[in-house]
Amino acid sequence: AQSVAQPEDQVNVAEGNPLTVKCTYSVSGNPYLFWYVQYPNRGLQFLLKYITGDNLVKGSYGFEAEFNKSQTSFHLKKPSALVSDSALYFCAVRLTSGTYKYIFGTGTRLKVLA
Amino acid sequence: EAGVAQSPRYKIIEKRQSVAFWCNPISGHATLYWYQQILGQGPKLLIQFQNNGVVDDSQLPKDRFSAERLKGVDSTLKIQPAKLEDSAVYLCASSLDPTRFGATQYFGPGTRLTVL
């Protein structure tokens, strides 16, 4: 079955420290990869995506993500975390055939401590 | 550019009642999605429309859930009758035709449904 895994339910990091939120996927073909963030009582906001090209993609609010094809991973990173980054982060893949549906991970709660 | 609009934002009903949610996608977006997000889980696709046709409804509980997208623009999702396990946030999203290179999905604020 095709799936997206976010192995950590929660990540805690001190403000100013680098952060990493992990994502791996098991999907046939070459899917497109996405990160979304969700704040309380809000919908999901698009952060960044990987389609093709450079394995390091940059997105909104200083976030970036590194694509690793051999490890089928797409980890989200930020060099210096802010308290305001505290939120729920979702990794998603979009199939590139058939229905072109999206498959989401279960989410990782990021808590940045002052 | 206006985002995806959804209403209502919150709804509380009793089990066995019916409820309907409305979504207006971003102008020009041919593809519309309805997701169910249960607390602590990622969004689960219920139904995907391309214009006014259904592309994928494999995870829609068709005995109680229905959705339509008349005229290929806004959409309604209905639950009748509701069960306790339907308590969730219902998210609507839209995108350009996903067969187009790199089309990104954008989400509305969601409707939080509580079934008592």
PDB file of C-alpha atoms in Angstrom:
ATOM      1  CA  ALA A   1       0.000   0.000   0.000  1.00  0.00           C
ATOM      2  CA  GLN A   2       1.160   3.503  -0.744  1.00  0.00           C
ATOM      3  CA  SER A   3       1.922   5.497   2.366  1.00  0.00           C
ATOM      4  CA  VAL A   4       3.671   8.450   3.955  1.00  0.00           C
ATOM      5  CA  ALA A   5       5.371   8.097   7.331  1.00  0.00           C
ATOM      6  CA  GLN A   6       6.211  10.785   9.816  1.00  0.00           C
ATOM      7  CA  PRO A   7       7.970   8.781  12.512  1.00  0.00           C
ATOM      8  CA  GLU A   8       7.869  11.448  15.232  1.00  0.00           C
ATOM      9  CA  ASP A   9       4.578  12.499  16.777  1.00  0.00           C
ATOM     10  CA  GLN A  10       6.297  15.481  18.383  1.00  0.00           C
ATOM     11  CA  VAL A  11       9.581  17.317  17.990  1.00  0.00           C
ATOM     12  CA  ASN A  12      10.834  19.695  20.652  1.00  0.00           C
ATOM     13  CA  VAL A  13      13.555  22.203  19.881  1.00  0.00           C
ATOM     14  CA  ALA A  14      14.929  25.274  21.602  1.00  0.00           C
ATOM     15  CA  GLU A  15      14.429  28.634  19.956  1.00  0.00           C
ATOM     16  CA  GLY A  16      17.391  29.526  17.763  1.00  0.00           C
ATOM     17  CA  ASN A  17      18.429  25.901  17.243  1.00  0.00           C
ATOM     18  CA  PRO A  18      18.096  24.095  13.919  1.00  0.00           C
ATOM     19  CA  LEU A  19      15.073  21.874  13.460  1.00  0.00           C
ATOM     20  CA  THR A  20      14.332  18.784  11.382  1.00  0.00           C
ATOM     21  CA  VAL A  21      10.965  17.124  10.858  1.00  0.00           C
ATOM     22  CA  LYS A  22      11.259  13.754   9.184  1.00  0.00           C
ATOM     23  CA  CYS A  23       9.201  12.258   6.365  1.00  0.00           C
ATOM     24  CA  THR A  24       9.601   9.070   4.355  1.00  0.00           C
ATOM     25  CA  TYR A  25       7.305   7.672   1.707  1.00  0.00           C
ATOM     26  CA  SER A  26       6.458   4.446  -0.039  1.00  0.00           C
ATOM     27  CA  VAL A  27       4.831   5.309  -3.340  1.00  0.00           C
ATOM     28  CA  SER A  28       5.223   3.952  -6.825  1.00  0.00           C
ATOM     29  CA  GLY A  29       6.665   6.146  -9.533  1.00  0.00           C
ATOM     30  CA  ASN A  30       8.115   9.603  -8.960  1.00  0.00           C
ATOM     31  CA  PRO A  31       5.626  11.500  -6.805  1.00  0.00           C
ATOM     32  CA  TYR A  32       5.624  15.189  -6.103  1.00  0.00           C
ATOM     33  CA  LEU A  33       6.403  15.983  -2.472  1.00  0.00           C
ATOM     34  CA  PHE A  34       4.867  18.650  -0.261  1.00  0.00           C
ATOM     35  CA  TRP A  35       5.016  20.095   3.225  1.00  0.00           C
ATOM     36  CA  TYR A  36       2.043  21.824   4.834  1.00  0.00           C
ATOM     37  CA  VAL A  37       1.688  23.521   8.229  1.00  0.00           C
ATOM     38  CA  GLN A  38      -1.475  23.715  10.318  1.00  0.00           C
ATOM     39  CA  TYR A  39      -2.055  26.218  13.094  1.00  0.00           C
ATOM     40  CA  PRO A  40      -4.889  25.713  15.630  1.00  0.00           C
ATOM     41  CA  ASN A  41      -8.361  26.071  14.113  1.00  0.00           C
ATOM     42  CA  ARG A  42      -6.914  26.761  10.686  1.00  0.00           C
ATOM     43  CA  GLY A  43      -6.684  24.855   7.448  1.00  0.00           C
ATOM     44  CA  LEU A  44      -3.422  23.546   6.045  1.00  0.00           C
ATOM     45  CA  GLN A  45      -1.042  26.131   4.631  1.00  0.00           C
ATOM     46  CA  PHE A  46       1.352  25.245   1.815  1.00  0.00           C
ATOM     47  CA  LEU A  47       5.041  25.557   2.762  1.00  0.00           C
ATOM     48  CA  LEU A  48       7.049  24.078  -0.094  1.00  0.00           C
ATOM     49  CA  LYS A  49       7.184  21.367  -2.707  1.00  0.00           C
ATOM     50  CA  TYR A  50       9.624  19.242  -4.673  1.00  0.00           C
ATOM     51  CA  ILE A  51       8.860  18.479  -8.283  1.00  0.00           C
ATOM     52  CA  THR A  52      12.244  17.972  -9.915  1.00  0.00           C
ATOM     53  CA  GLY A  53      15.718  19.471  -9.982  1.00  0.00           C
ATOM     54  CA  ASP A  54      17.808  20.564  -7.014  1.00  0.00           C
ATOM     55  CA  ASN A  55      17.317  18.232  -4.056  1.00  0.00           C
ATOM     56  CA  LEU A  56      17.184  21.163  -1.628  1.00  0.00           C
ATOM     57  CA  VAL A  57      14.052  23.248  -1.999  1.00  0.00           C
ATOM     58  CA  LYS A  58      13.321  26.486  -0.211  1.00  0.00           C
ATOM     59  CA  GLY A  59       9.889  27.563   0.925  1.00  0.00           C
ATOM     60  CA  SER A  60       7.973  29.995   3.059  1.00  0.00           C
ATOM     61  CA  TYR A  61       9.051  31.363   6.460  1.00  0.00           C
ATOM     62  CA  GLY A  62      12.668  30.219   6.062  1.00  0.00           C
ATOM     63  CA  PHE A  63      11.846  26.535   5.769  1.00  0.00           C
ATOM     64  CA  GLU A  64      13.611  24.201   3.378  1.00  0.00           C
ATOM     65  CA  ALA A  65      13.400  20.518   2.623  1.00  0.00           C
ATOM     66  CA  GLU A  66      15.855  17.971   1.361  1.00  0.00           C
ATOM     67  CA  PHE A  67      14.792  15.278  -1.070  1.00  0.00           C
ATOM     68  CA  ASN A  68      16.699  11.993  -0.995  1.00  0.00           C
ATOM     69  CA  LYS A  69      15.565   9.598  -3.695  1.00  0.00           C
ATOM     70  CA  SER A  70      17.553   6.577  -2.502  1.00  0.00           C
ATOM     71  CA  GLN A  71      16.117   6.869   0.994  1.00  0.00           C
ATOM     72  CA  THR A  72      12.685   8.012  -0.261  1.00  0.00           C
ATOM     73  CA  SER A  73      12.779  10.821   2.268  1.00  0.00           C
ATOM     74  CA  PHE A  74      11.798  14.470   2.253  1.00  0.00           C
ATOM     75  CA  HIS A  75      12.836  15.992   5.568  1.00  0.00           C
ATOM     76  CA  LEU A  76      11.780  19.512   6.528  1.00  0.00           C
ATOM     77  CA  LYS A  77      14.462  21.776   7.979  1.00  0.00           C
ATOM     78  CA  LYS A  78      15.018  25.254   9.303  1.00  0.00           C
ATOM     79  CA  PRO A  79      18.390  26.657  10.397  1.00  0.00           C
ATOM     80  CA  SER A  80      17.035  28.642  13.361  1.00  0.00           C
ATOM     81  CA  ALA A  81      13.676  27.854  14.947  1.00  0.00           C
ATOM     82  CA  LEU A  82      11.230  30.483  16.199  1.00  0.00           C
ATOM     83  CA  VAL A  83       8.587  30.073  18.886  1.00  0.00           C
ATOM     84  CA  SER A  84       6.039  31.053  16.233  1.00  0.00           C
ATOM     85  CA  ASP A  85       7.010  27.954  14.212  1.00  0.00           C
ATOM     86  CA  SER A  86       5.217  25.820  16.801  1.00  0.00           C
ATOM     87  CA  ALA A  87       2.453  24.067  14.865  1.00  0.00           C
ATOM     88  CA  LEU A  88       1.435  20.774  13.266  1.00  0.00           C
ATOM     89  CA  TYR A  89       3.391  19.829  10.149  1.00  0.00           C
ATOM     90  CA  PHE A  90       2.181  17.440   7.457  1.00  0.00           C
ATOM     91  CA  CYS A  91       4.179  15.777   4.733  1.00  0.00           C
ATOM     92  CA  ALA A  92       2.263  14.774   1.602  1.00  0.00           C
ATOM     93  CA  VAL A  93       2.948  13.070  -1.693  1.00  0.00           C
ATOM     94  CA  ARG A  94       0.999  13.574  -4.866  1.00  0.00           C
ATOM     95  CA  LEU A  95       0.780  10.691  -7.272  1.00  0.00           C
ATOM     96  CA  THR A  96       1.806  11.462 -10.833  1.00  0.00           C
ATOM     97  CA  SER A  97      -0.543   9.011 -12.495  1.00  0.00           C
ATOM     98  CA  GLY A  98      -4.054   7.690 -12.142  1.00  0.00           C
ATOM     99  CA  THR A  99      -6.153  10.035 -10.010  1.00  0.00           C
ATOM    100  CA  TYR A 100      -3.170  12.222  -9.064  1.00  0.00           C
ATOM    101  CA  LYS A 101      -4.378  12.001  -5.481  1.00  0.00           C
ATOM    102  CA  TYR A 102      -2.542  13.281  -2.442  1.00  0.00           C
ATOM    103  CA  ILE A 103      -1.540  11.028   0.435  1.00  0.00           C
ATOM    104  CA  PHE A 104      -0.808  12.693   3.767  1.00  0.00           C
ATOM    105  CA  GLY A 105       1.298  11.621   6.705  1.00  0.00           C
ATOM    106  CA  THR A 106      -0.123  11.602  10.212  1.00  0.00           C
ATOM    107  CA  GLY A 107       1.557  14.856  11.170  1.00  0.00           C
ATOM    108  CA  THR A 108       4.336  15.958  13.520  1.00  0.00           C
ATOM    109  CA  ARG A 109       3.736  18.500  16.218  1.00  0.00           C
ATOM    110  CA  LEU A 110       6.646  20.913  16.464  1.00  0.00           C
ATOM    111  CA  LYS A 111       7.139  22.680  19.760  1.00  0.00           C
ATOM    112  CA  VAL A 112       9.739  25.432  19.888  1.00  0.00           C
ATOM    113  CA  LEU A 113      10.728  26.316  23.430  1.00  0.00           C
ATOM    114  CA  ALA A 114      11.723  29.836  24.396  1.00  0.00           C
TER     115      ALA A 114
ATOM    116  CA  GLU B   1      -6.233  36.251  -4.849  1.00  0.00           C
ATOM    117  CA  ALA B   2      -9.061  34.998  -2.659  1.00  0.00           C
ATOM    118  CA  GLY B   3      -8.521  31.649  -0.992  1.00  0.00           C
ATOM    119  CA  VAL B   4     -10.768  28.641  -0.594  1.00  0.00           C
ATOM    120  CA  ALA B   5     -13.925  29.576   1.298  1.00  0.00           C
ATOM    121  CA  GLN B   6     -15.835  27.192   3.551  1.00  0.00           C
ATOM    122  CA  SER B   7     -18.929  27.506   5.687  1.00  0.00           C
ATOM    123  CA  PRO B   8     -19.961  27.052   8.357  1.00  0.00           C
ATOM    124  CA  ARG B   9     -16.769  27.113  10.439  1.00  0.00           C
ATOM    125  CA  TYR B  10     -18.326  25.163  13.296  1.00  0.00           C
ATOM    126  CA  LYS B  11     -21.355  22.886  13.560  1.00  0.00           C
ATOM    127  CA  ILE B  12     -22.766  20.897  16.460  1.00  0.00           C
ATOM    128  CA  ILE B  13     -25.499  18.340  15.796  1.00  0.00           C
ATOM    129  CA  GLU B  14     -26.966  15.278  17.428  1.00  0.00           C
ATOM    130  CA  LYS B  15     -26.463  11.813  16.022  1.00  0.00           C
ATOM    131  CA  ARG B  16     -28.889  10.797  13.295  1.00  0.00           C
ATOM    132  CA  GLN B  17     -29.331  14.422  12.218  1.00  0.00           C
ATOM    133  CA  SER B  18     -28.180  15.652   8.830  1.00  0.00           C
ATOM    134  CA  VAL B  19     -25.628  18.361   8.047  1.00  0.00           C
ATOM    135  CA  ALA B  20     -24.243  20.067   4.956  1.00  0.00           C
ATOM    136  CA  PHE B  21     -20.993  21.878   4.309  1.00  0.00           C
ATOM    137  CA  TRP B  22     -20.253  24.339   1.541  1.00  0.00           C
ATOM    138  CA  CYS B  23     -17.020  25.095  -0.295  1.00  0.00           C
ATOM    139  CA  ASN B  24     -16.073  27.693  -2.880  1.00  0.00           C
ATOM    140  CA  PRO B  25     -12.684  26.994  -4.470  1.00  0.00           C
ATOM    141  CA  ILE B  26     -10.101  29.418  -5.768  1.00  0.00           C
ATOM    142  CA  SER B  27     -11.269  30.934  -9.037  1.00  0.00           C
ATOM    143  CA  GLY B  28     -10.106  28.907 -12.002  1.00  0.00           C
ATOM    144  CA  HIS B  29      -9.258  25.782 -10.049  1.00  0.00           C
ATOM    145  CA  ALA B  30     -10.691  22.800 -11.849  1.00  0.00           C
ATOM    146  CA  THR B  31     -10.013  20.261  -9.121  1.00  0.00           C
ATOM    147  CA  LEU B  32     -11.768  20.240  -5.764  1.00  0.00           C
ATOM    148  CA  TYR B  33     -11.139  17.904  -2.840  1.00  0.00           C
ATOM    149  CA  TRP B  34     -12.996  17.112   0.355  1.00  0.00           C
ATOM    150  CA  TYR B  35     -10.984  15.690   3.239  1.00  0.00           C
ATOM    151  CA  GLN B  36     -11.893  14.400   6.679  1.00  0.00           C
ATOM    152  CA  GLN B  37      -9.383  15.134   9.420  1.00  0.00           C
ATOM    153  CA  ILE B  38      -9.983  13.327  12.677  1.00  0.00           C
ATOM    154  CA  LEU B  39      -8.176  14.717  15.708  1.00  0.00           C
ATOM    155  CA  GLY B  40      -4.583  13.524  15.786  1.00  0.00           C
ATOM    156  CA  GLN B  41      -4.608  12.210  12.222  1.00  0.00           C
ATOM    157  CA  GLY B  42      -3.690  13.463   8.792  1.00  0.00           C
ATOM    158  CA  PRO B  43      -6.342  14.467   6.264  1.00  0.00           C
ATOM    159  CA  LYS B  44      -8.106  11.592   4.558  1.00  0.00           C
ATOM    160  CA  LEU B  45      -9.455  12.148   1.059  1.00  0.00           C
ATOM    161  CA  LEU B  46     -13.210  11.638   0.839  1.00  0.00           C
ATOM    162  CA  ILE B  47     -13.876  12.745  -2.711  1.00  0.00           C
ATOM    163  CA  GLN B  48     -12.053  14.458  -5.570  1.00  0.00           C
ATOM    164  CA  PHE B  49     -13.801  16.330  -8.370  1.00  0.00           C
ATOM    165  CA  GLN B  50     -12.384  17.366 -11.723  1.00  0.00           C
ATOM    166  CA  ASN B  51     -14.715  20.138 -12.892  1.00  0.00           C
ATOM    167  CA  ASN B  52     -18.124  18.614 -12.066  1.00  0.00           C
ATOM    168  CA  GLY B  53     -17.086  14.987 -12.488  1.00  0.00           C
ATOM    169  CA  VAL B  54     -15.977  12.618  -9.729  1.00  0.00           C
ATOM    170  CA  VAL B  55     -12.379  11.388 -10.054  1.00  0.00           C
ATOM    171  CA  ASP B  56     -12.038   9.466  -6.800  1.00  0.00           C
ATOM    172  CA  ASP B  57     -14.641   8.682  -4.141  1.00  0.00           C
ATOM    173  CA  SER B  58     -13.232   5.359  -3.002  1.00  0.00           C
ATOM    174  CA  GLN B  59     -13.085   6.402   0.660  1.00  0.00           C
ATOM    175  CA  LEU B  60     -16.447   8.165   0.813  1.00  0.00           C
ATOM    176  CA  PRO B  61     -18.953   6.283   3.028  1.00  0.00           C
ATOM    177  CA  LYS B  62     -21.643   6.386   0.411  1.00  0.00           C
ATOM    178  CA  ASP B  63     -24.379   5.057   2.666  1.00  0.00           C
ATOM    179  CA  ARG B  64     -24.361   8.348   4.567  1.00  0.00           C
ATOM    180  CA  PHE B  65     -22.101  10.825   2.772  1.00  0.00           C
ATOM    181  CA  SER B  66     -22.832  12.543  -0.512  1.00  0.00           C
ATOM    182  CA  ALA B  67     -21.190  15.372  -2.415  1.00  0.00           C
ATOM    183  CA  GLU B  68     -21.903  17.358  -5.499  1.00  0.00           C
ATOM    184  CA  ARG B  69     -20.225  20.027  -7.533  1.00  0.00           C
ATOM    185  CA  LEU B  70     -22.824  21.492  -9.784  1.00  0.00           C
ATOM    186  CA  LYS B  71     -21.549  23.712 -12.601  1.00  0.00           C
ATOM    187  CA  GLY B  72     -17.983  22.769 -11.716  1.00  0.00           C
ATOM    188  CA  VAL B  73     -17.463  25.576  -9.211  1.00  0.00           C
ATOM    189  CA  ASP B  74     -18.662  25.389  -5.610  1.00  0.00           C
ATOM    190  CA  SER B  75     -19.458  22.143  -3.849  1.00  0.00           C
ATOM    191  CA  THR B  76     -21.507  20.765  -0.990  1.00  0.00           C
ATOM    192  CA  LEU B  77     -20.778  17.764   1.212  1.00  0.00           C
ATOM    193  CA  LYS B  78     -23.691  16.217   3.099  1.00  0.00           C
ATOM    194  CA  ILE B  79     -23.883  13.695   5.906  1.00  0.00           C
ATOM    195  CA  GLN B  80     -27.200  11.961   6.551  1.00  0.00           C
ATOM    196  CA  PRO B  81     -27.592  10.536   9.141  1.00  0.00           C
ATOM    197  CA  ALA B  82     -24.583  11.584  11.199  1.00  0.00           C
ATOM    198  CA  LYS B  83     -22.812   9.217  13.577  1.00  0.00           C
ATOM    199  CA  LEU B  84     -20.629   9.976  16.554  1.00  0.00           C
ATOM    200  CA  GLU B  85     -17.524   8.908  14.623  1.00  0.00           C
ATOM    201  CA  ASP B  86     -18.170  11.615  12.037  1.00  0.00           C
ATOM    202  CA  SER B  87     -16.898  14.216  14.497  1.00  0.00           C
ATOM    203  CA  ALA B  88     -13.951  15.729  12.663  1.00  0.00           C
ATOM    204  CA  VAL B  89     -12.747  18.719  10.711  1.00  0.00           C
ATOM    205  CA  TYR B  90     -13.894  18.700   7.101  1.00  0.00           C
ATOM    206  CA  LEU B  91     -11.413  20.383   4.831  1.00  0.00           C
ATOM    207  CA  CYS B  92     -11.990  21.558   1.307  1.00  0.00           C
ATOM    208  CA  ALA B  93      -9.071  22.137  -1.040  1.00  0.00           C
ATOM    209  CA  SER B  94      -8.638  23.106  -4.664  1.00  0.00           C
ATOM    210  CA  SER B  95      -5.957  23.076  -7.302  1.00  0.00           C
ATOM    211  CA  LEU B  96      -5.415  23.644 -10.972  1.00  0.00           C
ATOM    212  CA  ASP B  97      -5.692  20.507 -13.074  1.00  0.00           C
ATOM    213  CA  PRO B  98      -3.262  18.122 -11.280  1.00  0.00           C
ATOM    214  CA  THR B  99      -2.047  16.753 -14.585  1.00  0.00           C
ATOM    215  CA  ARG B 100      -0.439  20.154 -15.011  1.00  0.00           C
ATOM    216  CA  PHE B 101       3.132  20.208 -13.885  1.00  0.00           C
ATOM    217  CA  GLY B 102       3.461  21.184 -10.227  1.00  0.00           C
ATOM    218  CA  ALA B 103      -0.150  22.145  -9.484  1.00  0.00           C
ATOM    219  CA  THR B 104      -0.377  22.850  -5.750  1.00  0.00           C
ATOM    220  CA  GLN B 105      -3.371  22.112  -3.561  1.00  0.00           C
ATOM    221  CA  TYR B 106      -4.678  24.977  -1.384  1.00  0.00           C
ATOM    222  CA  PHE B 107      -6.907  24.462   1.636  1.00  0.00           C
ATOM    223  CA  GLY B 108      -9.830  26.297   3.151  1.00  0.00           C
ATOM    224  CA  PRO B 109     -10.110  26.928   6.912  1.00  0.00           C
ATOM    225  CA  GLY B 110     -12.226  23.827   7.487  1.00  0.00           C
ATOM    226  CA  THR B 111     -15.508  23.063   9.229  1.00  0.00           C
ATOM    227  CA  ARG B 112     -15.306  21.532  12.669  1.00  0.00           C
ATOM    228  CA  LEU B 113     -18.211  19.102  13.147  1.00  0.00           C
ATOM    229  CA  THR B 114     -19.169  17.804  16.569  1.00  0.00           C
ATOM    230  CA  VAL B 115     -21.744  15.010  16.719  1.00  0.00           C
ATOM    231  CA  LEU B 116     -23.305  14.501  20.158  1.00  0.00           C
TER     232      LEU B 116
END
